[in-house]
PDB file of C-alpha atoms in Angstrom:
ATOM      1  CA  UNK I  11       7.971  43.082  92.762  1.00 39.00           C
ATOM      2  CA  UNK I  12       8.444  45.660  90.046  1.00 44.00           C
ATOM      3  CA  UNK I  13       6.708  44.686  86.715  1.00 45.00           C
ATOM      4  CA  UNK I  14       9.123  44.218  83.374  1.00 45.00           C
ATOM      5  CA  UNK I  15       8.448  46.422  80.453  1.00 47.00           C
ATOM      6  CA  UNK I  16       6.354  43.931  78.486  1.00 45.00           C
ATOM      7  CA  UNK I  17       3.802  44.016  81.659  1.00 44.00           C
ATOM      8  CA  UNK I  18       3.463  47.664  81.907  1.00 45.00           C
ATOM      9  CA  UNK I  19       2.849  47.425  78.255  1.00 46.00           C
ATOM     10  CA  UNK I  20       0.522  44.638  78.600  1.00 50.00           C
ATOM     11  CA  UNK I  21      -1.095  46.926  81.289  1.00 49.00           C
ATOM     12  CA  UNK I  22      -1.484  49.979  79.436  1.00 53.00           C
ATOM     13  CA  UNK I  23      -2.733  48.362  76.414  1.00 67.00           C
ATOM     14  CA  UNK I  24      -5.643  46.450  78.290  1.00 83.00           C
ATOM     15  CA  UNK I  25      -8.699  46.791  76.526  1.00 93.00           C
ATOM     16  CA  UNK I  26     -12.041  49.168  78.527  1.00 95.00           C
ATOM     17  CA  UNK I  27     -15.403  49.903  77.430  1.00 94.00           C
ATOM     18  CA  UNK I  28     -16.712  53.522  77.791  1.00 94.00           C
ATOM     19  CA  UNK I  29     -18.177  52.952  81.175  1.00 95.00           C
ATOM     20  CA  UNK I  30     -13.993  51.900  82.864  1.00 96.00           C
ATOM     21  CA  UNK I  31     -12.758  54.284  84.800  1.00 96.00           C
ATOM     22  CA  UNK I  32      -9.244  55.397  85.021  1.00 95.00           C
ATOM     23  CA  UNK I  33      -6.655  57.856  87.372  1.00 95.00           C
ATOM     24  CA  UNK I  34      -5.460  60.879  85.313  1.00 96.00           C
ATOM     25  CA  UNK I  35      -4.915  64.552  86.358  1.00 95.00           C
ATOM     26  CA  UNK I  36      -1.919  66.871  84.173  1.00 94.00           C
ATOM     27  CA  UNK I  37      -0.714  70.317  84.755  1.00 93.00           C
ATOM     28  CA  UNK I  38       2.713  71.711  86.187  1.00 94.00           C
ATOM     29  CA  UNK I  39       2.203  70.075  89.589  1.00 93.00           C
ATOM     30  CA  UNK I  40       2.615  66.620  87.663  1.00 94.00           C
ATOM     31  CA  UNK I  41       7.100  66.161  87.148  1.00 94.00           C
ATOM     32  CA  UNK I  42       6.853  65.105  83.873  1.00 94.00           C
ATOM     33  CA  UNK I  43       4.421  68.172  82.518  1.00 94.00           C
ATOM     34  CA  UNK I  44       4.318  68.397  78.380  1.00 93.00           C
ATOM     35  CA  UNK I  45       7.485  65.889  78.245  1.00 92.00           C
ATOM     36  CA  UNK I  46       4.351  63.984  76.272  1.00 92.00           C
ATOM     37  CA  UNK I  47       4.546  66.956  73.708  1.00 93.00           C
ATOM     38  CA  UNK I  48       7.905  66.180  72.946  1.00 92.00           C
ATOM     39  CA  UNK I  49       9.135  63.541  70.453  1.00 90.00           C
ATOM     40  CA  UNK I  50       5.626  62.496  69.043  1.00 92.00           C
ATOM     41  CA  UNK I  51       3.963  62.154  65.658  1.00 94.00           C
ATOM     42  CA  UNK I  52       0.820  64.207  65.541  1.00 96.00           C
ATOM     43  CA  UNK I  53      -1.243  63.189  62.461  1.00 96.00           C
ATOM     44  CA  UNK I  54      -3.472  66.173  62.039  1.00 98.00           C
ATOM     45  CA  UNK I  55      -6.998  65.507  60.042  1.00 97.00           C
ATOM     46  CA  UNK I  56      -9.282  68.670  58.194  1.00 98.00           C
ATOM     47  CA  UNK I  57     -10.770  69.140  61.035  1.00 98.00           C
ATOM     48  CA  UNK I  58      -7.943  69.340  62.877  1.00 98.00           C
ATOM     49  CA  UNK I  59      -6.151  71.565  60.892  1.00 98.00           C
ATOM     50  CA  UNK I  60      -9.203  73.917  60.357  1.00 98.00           C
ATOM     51  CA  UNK I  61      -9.544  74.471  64.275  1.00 98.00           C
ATOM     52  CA  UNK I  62      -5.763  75.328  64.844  1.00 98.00           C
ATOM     53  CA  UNK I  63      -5.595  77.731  61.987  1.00 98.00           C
ATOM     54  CA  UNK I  64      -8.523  79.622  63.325  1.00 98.00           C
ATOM     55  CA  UNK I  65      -6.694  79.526  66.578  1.00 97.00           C
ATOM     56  CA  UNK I  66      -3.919  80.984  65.173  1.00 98.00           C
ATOM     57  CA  UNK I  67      -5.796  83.403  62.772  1.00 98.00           C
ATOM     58  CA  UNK I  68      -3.805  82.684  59.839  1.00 98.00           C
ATOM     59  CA  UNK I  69      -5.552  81.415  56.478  1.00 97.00           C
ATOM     60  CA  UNK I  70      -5.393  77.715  55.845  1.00 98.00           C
ATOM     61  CA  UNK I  71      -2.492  77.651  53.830  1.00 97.00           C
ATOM     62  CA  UNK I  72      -0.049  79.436  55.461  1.00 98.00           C
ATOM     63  CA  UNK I  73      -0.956  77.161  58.627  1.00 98.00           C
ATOM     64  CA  UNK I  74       0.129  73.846  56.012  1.00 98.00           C
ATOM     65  CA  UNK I  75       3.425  75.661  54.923  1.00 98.00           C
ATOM     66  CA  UNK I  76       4.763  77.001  58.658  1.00 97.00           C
ATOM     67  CA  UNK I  77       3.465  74.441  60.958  1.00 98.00           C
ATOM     68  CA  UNK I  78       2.862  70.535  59.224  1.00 98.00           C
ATOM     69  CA  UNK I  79       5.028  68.443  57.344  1.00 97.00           C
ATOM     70  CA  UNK I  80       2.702  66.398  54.287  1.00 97.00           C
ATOM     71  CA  UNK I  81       4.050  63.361  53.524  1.00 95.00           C
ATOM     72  CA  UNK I  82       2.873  61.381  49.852  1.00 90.00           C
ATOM     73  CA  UNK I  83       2.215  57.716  50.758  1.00 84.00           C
ATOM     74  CA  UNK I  84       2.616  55.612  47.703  1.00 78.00           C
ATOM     75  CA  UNK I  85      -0.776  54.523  45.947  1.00 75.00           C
ATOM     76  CA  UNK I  86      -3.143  56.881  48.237  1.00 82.00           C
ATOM     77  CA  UNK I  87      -4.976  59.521  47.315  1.00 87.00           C
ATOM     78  CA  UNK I  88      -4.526  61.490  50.683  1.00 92.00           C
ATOM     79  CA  UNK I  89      -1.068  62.299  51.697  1.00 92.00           C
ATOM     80  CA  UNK I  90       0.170  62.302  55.336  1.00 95.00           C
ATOM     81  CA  UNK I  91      -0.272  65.467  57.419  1.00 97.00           C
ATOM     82  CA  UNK I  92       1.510  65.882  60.400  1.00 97.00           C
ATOM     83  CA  UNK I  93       2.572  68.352  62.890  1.00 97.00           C
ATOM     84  CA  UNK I  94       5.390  69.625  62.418  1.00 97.00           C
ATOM     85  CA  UNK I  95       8.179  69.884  65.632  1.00 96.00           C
ATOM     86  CA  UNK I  96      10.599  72.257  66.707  1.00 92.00           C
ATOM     87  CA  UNK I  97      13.665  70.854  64.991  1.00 91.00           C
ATOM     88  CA  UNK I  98      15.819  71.531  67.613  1.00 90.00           C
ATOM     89  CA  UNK I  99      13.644  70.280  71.050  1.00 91.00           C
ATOM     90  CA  UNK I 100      11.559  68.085  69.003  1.00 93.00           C
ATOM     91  CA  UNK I 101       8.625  69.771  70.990  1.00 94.00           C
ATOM     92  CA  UNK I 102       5.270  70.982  69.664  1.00 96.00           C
ATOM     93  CA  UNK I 103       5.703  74.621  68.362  1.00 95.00           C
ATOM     94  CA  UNK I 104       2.387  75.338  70.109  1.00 97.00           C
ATOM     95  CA  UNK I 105       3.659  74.141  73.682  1.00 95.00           C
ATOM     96  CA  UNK I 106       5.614  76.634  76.428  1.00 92.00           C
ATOM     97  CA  UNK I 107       7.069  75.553  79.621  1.00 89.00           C
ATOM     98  CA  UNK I 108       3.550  77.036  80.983  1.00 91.00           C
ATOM     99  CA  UNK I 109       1.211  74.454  78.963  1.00 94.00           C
ATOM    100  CA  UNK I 110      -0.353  74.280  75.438  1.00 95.00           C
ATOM    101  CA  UNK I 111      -1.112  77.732  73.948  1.00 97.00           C
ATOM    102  CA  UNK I 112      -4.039  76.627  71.969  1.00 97.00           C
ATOM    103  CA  UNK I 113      -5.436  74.176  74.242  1.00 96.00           C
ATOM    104  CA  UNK I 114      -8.932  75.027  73.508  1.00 97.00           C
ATOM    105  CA  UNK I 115      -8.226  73.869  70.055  1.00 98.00           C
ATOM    106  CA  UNK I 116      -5.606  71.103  70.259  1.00 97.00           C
ATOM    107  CA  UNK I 117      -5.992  67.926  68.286  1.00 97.00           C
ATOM    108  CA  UNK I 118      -7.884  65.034  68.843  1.00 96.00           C
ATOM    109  CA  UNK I 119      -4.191  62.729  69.784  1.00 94.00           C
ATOM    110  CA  UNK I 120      -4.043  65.774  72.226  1.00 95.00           C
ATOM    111  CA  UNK I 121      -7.748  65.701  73.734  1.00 95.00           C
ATOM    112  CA  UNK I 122      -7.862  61.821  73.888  1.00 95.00           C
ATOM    113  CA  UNK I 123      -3.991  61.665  75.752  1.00 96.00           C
ATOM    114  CA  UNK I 124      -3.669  59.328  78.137  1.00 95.00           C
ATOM    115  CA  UNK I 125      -6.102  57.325  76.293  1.00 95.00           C
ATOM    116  CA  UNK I 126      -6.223  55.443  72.599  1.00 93.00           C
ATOM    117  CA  UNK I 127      -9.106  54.336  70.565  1.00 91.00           C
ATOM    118  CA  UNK I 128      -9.040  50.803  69.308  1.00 92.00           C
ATOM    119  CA  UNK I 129     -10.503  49.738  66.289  1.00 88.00           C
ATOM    120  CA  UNK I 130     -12.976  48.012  67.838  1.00 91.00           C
ATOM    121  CA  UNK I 131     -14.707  50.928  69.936  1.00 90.00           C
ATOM    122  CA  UNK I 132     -12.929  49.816  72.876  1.00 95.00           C
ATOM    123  CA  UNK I 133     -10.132  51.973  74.816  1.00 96.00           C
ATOM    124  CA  UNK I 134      -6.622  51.558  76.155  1.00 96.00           C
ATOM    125  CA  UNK I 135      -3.728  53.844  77.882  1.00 95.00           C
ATOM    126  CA  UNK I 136      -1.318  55.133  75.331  1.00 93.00           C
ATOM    127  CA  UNK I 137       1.343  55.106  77.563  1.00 93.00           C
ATOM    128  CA  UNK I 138       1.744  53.322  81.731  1.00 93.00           C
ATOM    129  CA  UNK I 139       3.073  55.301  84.874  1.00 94.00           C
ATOM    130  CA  UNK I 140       6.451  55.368  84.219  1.00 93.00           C
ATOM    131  CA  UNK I 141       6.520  57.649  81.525  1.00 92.00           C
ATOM    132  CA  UNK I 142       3.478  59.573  82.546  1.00 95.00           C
ATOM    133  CA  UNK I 143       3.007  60.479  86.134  1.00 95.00           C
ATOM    134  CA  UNK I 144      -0.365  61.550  85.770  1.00 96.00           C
ATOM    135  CA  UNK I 145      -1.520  58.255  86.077  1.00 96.00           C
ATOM    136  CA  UNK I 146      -0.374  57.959  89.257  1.00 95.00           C
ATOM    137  CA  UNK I 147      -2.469  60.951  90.350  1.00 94.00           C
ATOM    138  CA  UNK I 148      -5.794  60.152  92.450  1.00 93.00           C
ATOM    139  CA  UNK I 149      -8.459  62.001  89.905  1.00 95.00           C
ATOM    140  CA  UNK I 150     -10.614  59.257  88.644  1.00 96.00           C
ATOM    141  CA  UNK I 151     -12.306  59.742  85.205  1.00 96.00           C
ATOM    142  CA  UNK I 152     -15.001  57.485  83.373  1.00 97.00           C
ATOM    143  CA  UNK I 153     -14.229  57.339  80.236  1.00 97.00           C
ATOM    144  CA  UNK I 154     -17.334  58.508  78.900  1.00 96.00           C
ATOM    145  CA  UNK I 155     -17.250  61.521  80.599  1.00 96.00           C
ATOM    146  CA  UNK I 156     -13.755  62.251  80.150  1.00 95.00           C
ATOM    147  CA  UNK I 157     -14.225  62.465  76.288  1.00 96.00           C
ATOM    148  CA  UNK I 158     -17.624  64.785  76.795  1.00 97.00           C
ATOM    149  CA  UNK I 159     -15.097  67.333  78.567  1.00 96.00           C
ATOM    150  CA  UNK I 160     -12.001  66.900  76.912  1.00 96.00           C
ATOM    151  CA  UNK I 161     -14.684  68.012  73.599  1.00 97.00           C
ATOM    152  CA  UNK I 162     -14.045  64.363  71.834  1.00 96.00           C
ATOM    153  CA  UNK I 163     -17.052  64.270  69.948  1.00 96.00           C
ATOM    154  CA  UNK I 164     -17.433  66.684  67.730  1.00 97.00           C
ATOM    155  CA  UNK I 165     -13.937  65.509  66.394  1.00 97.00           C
ATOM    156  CA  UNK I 166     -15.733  62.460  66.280  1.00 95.00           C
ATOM    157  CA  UNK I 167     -18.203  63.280  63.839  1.00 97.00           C
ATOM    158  CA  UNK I 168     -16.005  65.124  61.876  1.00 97.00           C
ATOM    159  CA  UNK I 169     -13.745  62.070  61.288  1.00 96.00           C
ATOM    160  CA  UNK I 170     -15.974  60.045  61.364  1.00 96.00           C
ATOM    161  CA  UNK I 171     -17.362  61.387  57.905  1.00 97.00           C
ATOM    162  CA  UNK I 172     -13.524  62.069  56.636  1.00 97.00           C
ATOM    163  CA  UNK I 173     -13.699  58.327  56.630  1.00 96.00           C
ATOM    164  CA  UNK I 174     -16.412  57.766  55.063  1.00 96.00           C
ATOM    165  CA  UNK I 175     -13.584  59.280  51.991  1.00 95.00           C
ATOM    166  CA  UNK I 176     -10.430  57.575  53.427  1.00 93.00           C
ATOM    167  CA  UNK I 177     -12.086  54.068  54.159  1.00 91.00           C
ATOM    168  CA  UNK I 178     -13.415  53.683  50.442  1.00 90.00           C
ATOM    169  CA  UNK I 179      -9.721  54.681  48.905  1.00 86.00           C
ATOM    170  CA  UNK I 180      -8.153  52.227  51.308  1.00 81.00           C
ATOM    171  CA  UNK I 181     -10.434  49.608  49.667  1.00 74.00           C
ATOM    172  CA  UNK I 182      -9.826  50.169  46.201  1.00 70.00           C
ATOM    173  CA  UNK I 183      -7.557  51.375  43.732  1.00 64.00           C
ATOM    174  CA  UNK I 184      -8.985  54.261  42.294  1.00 63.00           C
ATOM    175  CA  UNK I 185      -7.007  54.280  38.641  1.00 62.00           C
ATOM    176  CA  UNK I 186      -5.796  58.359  39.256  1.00 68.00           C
ATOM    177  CA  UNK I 187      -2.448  59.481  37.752  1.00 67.00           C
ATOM    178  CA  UNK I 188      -3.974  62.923  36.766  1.00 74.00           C
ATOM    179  CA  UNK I 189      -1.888  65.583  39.381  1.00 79.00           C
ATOM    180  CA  UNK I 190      -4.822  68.048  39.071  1.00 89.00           C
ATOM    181  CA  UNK I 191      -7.244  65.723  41.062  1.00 89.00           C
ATOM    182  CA  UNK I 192      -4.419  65.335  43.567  1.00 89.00           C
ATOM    183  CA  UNK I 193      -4.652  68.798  44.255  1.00 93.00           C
ATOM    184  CA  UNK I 194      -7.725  69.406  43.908  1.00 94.00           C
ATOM    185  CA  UNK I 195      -8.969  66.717  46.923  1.00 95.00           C
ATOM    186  CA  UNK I 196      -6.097  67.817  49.222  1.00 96.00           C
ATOM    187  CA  UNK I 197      -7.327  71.425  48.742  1.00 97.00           C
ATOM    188  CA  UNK I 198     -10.993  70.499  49.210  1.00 97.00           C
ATOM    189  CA  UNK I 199     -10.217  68.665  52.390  1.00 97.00           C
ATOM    190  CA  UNK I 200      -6.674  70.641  53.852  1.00 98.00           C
ATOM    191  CA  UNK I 201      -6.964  74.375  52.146  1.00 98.00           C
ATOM    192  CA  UNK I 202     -10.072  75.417  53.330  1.00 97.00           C
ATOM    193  CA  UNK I 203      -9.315  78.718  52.513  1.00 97.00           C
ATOM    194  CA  UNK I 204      -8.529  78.219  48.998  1.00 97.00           C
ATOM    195  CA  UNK I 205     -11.654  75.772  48.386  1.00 97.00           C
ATOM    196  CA  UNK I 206     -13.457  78.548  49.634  1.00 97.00           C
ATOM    197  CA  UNK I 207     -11.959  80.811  46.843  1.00 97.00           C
ATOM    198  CA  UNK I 208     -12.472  77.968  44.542  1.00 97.00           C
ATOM    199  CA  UNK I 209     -16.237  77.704  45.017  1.00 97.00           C
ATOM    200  CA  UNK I 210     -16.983  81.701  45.048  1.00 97.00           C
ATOM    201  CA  UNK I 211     -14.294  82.943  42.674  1.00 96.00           C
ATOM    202  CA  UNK I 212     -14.550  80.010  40.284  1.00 95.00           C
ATOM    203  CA  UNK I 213     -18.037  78.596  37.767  1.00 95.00           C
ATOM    204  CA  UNK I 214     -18.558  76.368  40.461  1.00 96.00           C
ATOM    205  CA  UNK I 215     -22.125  77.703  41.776  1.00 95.00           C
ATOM    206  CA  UNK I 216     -23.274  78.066  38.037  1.00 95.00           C
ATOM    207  CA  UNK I 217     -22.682  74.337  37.273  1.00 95.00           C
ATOM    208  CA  UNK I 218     -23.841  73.108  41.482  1.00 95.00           C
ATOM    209  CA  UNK I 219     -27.432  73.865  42.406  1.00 95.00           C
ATOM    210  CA  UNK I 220     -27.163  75.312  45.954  1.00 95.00           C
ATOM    211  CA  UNK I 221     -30.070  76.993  47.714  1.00 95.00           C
ATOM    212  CA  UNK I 222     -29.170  79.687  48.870  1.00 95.00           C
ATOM    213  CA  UNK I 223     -29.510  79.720  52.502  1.00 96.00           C
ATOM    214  CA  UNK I 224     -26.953  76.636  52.011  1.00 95.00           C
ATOM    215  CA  UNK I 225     -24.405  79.031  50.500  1.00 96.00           C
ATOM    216  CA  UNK I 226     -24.881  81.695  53.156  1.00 96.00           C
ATOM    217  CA  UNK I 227     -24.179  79.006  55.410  1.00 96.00           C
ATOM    218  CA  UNK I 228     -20.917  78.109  53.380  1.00 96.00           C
ATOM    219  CA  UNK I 229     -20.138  81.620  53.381  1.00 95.00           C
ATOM    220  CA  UNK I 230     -19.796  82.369  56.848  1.00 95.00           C
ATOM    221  CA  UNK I 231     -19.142  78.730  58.355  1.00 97.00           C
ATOM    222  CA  UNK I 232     -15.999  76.858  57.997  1.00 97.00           C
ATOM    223  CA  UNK I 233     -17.508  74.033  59.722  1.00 97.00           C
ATOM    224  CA  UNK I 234     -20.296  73.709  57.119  1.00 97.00           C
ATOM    225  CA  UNK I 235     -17.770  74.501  54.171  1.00 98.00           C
ATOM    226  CA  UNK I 236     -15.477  71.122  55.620  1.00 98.00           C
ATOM    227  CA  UNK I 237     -18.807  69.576  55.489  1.00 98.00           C
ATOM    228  CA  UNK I 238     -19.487  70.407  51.990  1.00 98.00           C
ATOM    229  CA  UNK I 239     -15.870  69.809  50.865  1.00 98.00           C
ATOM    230  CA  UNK I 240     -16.521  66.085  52.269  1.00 98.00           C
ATOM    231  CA  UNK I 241     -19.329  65.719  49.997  1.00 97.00           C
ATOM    232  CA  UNK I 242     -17.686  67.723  46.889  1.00 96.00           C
ATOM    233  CA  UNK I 243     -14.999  64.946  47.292  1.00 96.00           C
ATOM    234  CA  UNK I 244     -17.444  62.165  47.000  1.00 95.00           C
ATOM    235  CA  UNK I 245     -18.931  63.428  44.005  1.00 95.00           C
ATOM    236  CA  UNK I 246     -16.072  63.593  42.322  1.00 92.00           C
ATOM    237  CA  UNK I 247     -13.964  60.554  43.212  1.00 90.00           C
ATOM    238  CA  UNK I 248     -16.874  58.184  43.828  1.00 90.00           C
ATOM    239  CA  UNK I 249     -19.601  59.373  41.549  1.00 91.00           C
ATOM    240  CA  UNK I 250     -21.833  59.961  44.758  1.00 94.00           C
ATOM    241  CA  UNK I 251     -24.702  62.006  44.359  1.00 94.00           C
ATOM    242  CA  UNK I 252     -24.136  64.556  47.041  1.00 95.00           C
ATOM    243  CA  UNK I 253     -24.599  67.273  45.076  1.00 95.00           C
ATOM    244  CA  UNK I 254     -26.995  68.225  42.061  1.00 94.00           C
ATOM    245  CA  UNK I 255     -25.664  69.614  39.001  1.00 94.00           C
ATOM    246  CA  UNK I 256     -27.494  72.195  37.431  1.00 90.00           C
ATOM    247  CA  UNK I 257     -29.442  71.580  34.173  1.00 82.00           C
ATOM    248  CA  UNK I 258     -27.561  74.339  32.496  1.00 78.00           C
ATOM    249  CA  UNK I 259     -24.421  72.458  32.990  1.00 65.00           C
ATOM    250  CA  UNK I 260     -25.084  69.447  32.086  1.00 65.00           C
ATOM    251  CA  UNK I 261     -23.763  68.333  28.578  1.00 61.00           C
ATOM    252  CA  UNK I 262     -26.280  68.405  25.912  1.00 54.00           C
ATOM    253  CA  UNK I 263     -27.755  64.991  24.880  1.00 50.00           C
ATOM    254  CA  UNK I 264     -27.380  63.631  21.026  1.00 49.00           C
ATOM    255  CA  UNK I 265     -30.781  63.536  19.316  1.00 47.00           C
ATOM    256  CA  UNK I 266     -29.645  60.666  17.189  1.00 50.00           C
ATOM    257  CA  UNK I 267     -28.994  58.290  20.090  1.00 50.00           C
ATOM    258  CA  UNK I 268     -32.871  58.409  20.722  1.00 43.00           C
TER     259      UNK I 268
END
């Protein structure tokens, strides 16, 4: 007997533990090859964004403009980023009838596709054999390995500490209506290219202490720079103290209040 909708559903969305194994195999031998690219809402995150425009080899903020749609969501910080489709096929821009033209640097939906993460650690299928007929193919994966080659983890960590921004504003109502600091944090964490500019063109290493194999790092490693923009972020919005001002900078104290 052929299962309703609600079962498949039921089905895909059953809950496994990294150590599950599941069928899964996609290229163009499977019929319904990058139909899964088609119609979807990518959110992108920094890191994200700072792998494809590399890909591409186009600065940060040309990559925003051409290819991403930002969306404001009322009382956050953090606007919406998402990948923007063609707006005629609804497909990815970065997909041909031969595959994904920056595979090697697709996002994390993309690497973790057929599977979802739950929020409690655990794992489901996004989607059940009748939409995706790589299911139905006889490659078995364990899940824990499948993310180690698909490259899961370093996305991981980097969203993992984008969170550690995202989960505190999601918690409380930082009192913002300044536009400037708007900008500033979607630069820090989106632009990479311009925060870049901002931190070597700007004051900003005559009022930061950095040593200065740290800024030769900075200098030649966007990775580390997306790093330090996480903890530039903190400092400002949360008062964290992620990074040391220098003495010169600091505001002179009032004799008279002892």
């Amino acid at each position: 007997m052929e299962k309703s909708d609600s079962q498949k559903t039921d089905t895909a969305r059953a809950r496994m533990d990294a150590e599950h194994a599941f069928h899964f195999d996609c290229g163009p031998h499977v019929p319904c090859f990058t139909q899964c690219c088609q119609d979807v809402t990518i959110v992108l995150t920094p890191y994200d964004v700072l792998r494809l425009k590399n890909a591409l080899e186009i600065p940060s903020g040309e990559f925003l403009d051409t290819y991403t749609v930002i969306i404001p969501r009322e009382n956050r910080l953090i606007p919406m980023v998402v990948l923007k489709m063609d707006e005629d096929t609804k497909q990815c821009p970065f997909v041909t009838q031969n595959g994904c033209t920056v595979y090697a640097d697709r996002p994390w939906p993309c690497r973790m596709y057929p599977l979802d993460m739950n929020d409690d650690g655990t794992f489901s299928l996004i989607t059940d054999p009748s939409r995706c007929k790589g299911l139905t193919e006889n490659r078995t994966h364990r899940i824990s390995g499948w993310l180690i080659e698909q490259g899961v983890p370093i996305y991981d960590e980097m969203n993992h500490l984008f969170s550690q921004i995202t989960a505190p504003l999601q918690a409380q109502e930082l009192d913002i209506d300044n536009p400037k600091i708007y900008k500033m944090t979607f630069m820090a964490l989106y632009n990479l290219d311009a925060f870049r500019r901002f931190v070597f063109e700007s004051s900003f290493l005559d009022r930061f202490d950095l040593a200065p194999a740290a800024i030769e790092k900075l200098k030649r490693s966007d990775l580390e720079l997306l790093k330090f923009s996480f903890d530039w972020v903190k400092f400002g919005l949360f008062g964290q103290k992620t990074l040391h001002v220098r003495e010169s900078a600091m505001p002179p104290t009032d004799p008279s209040n002892g």
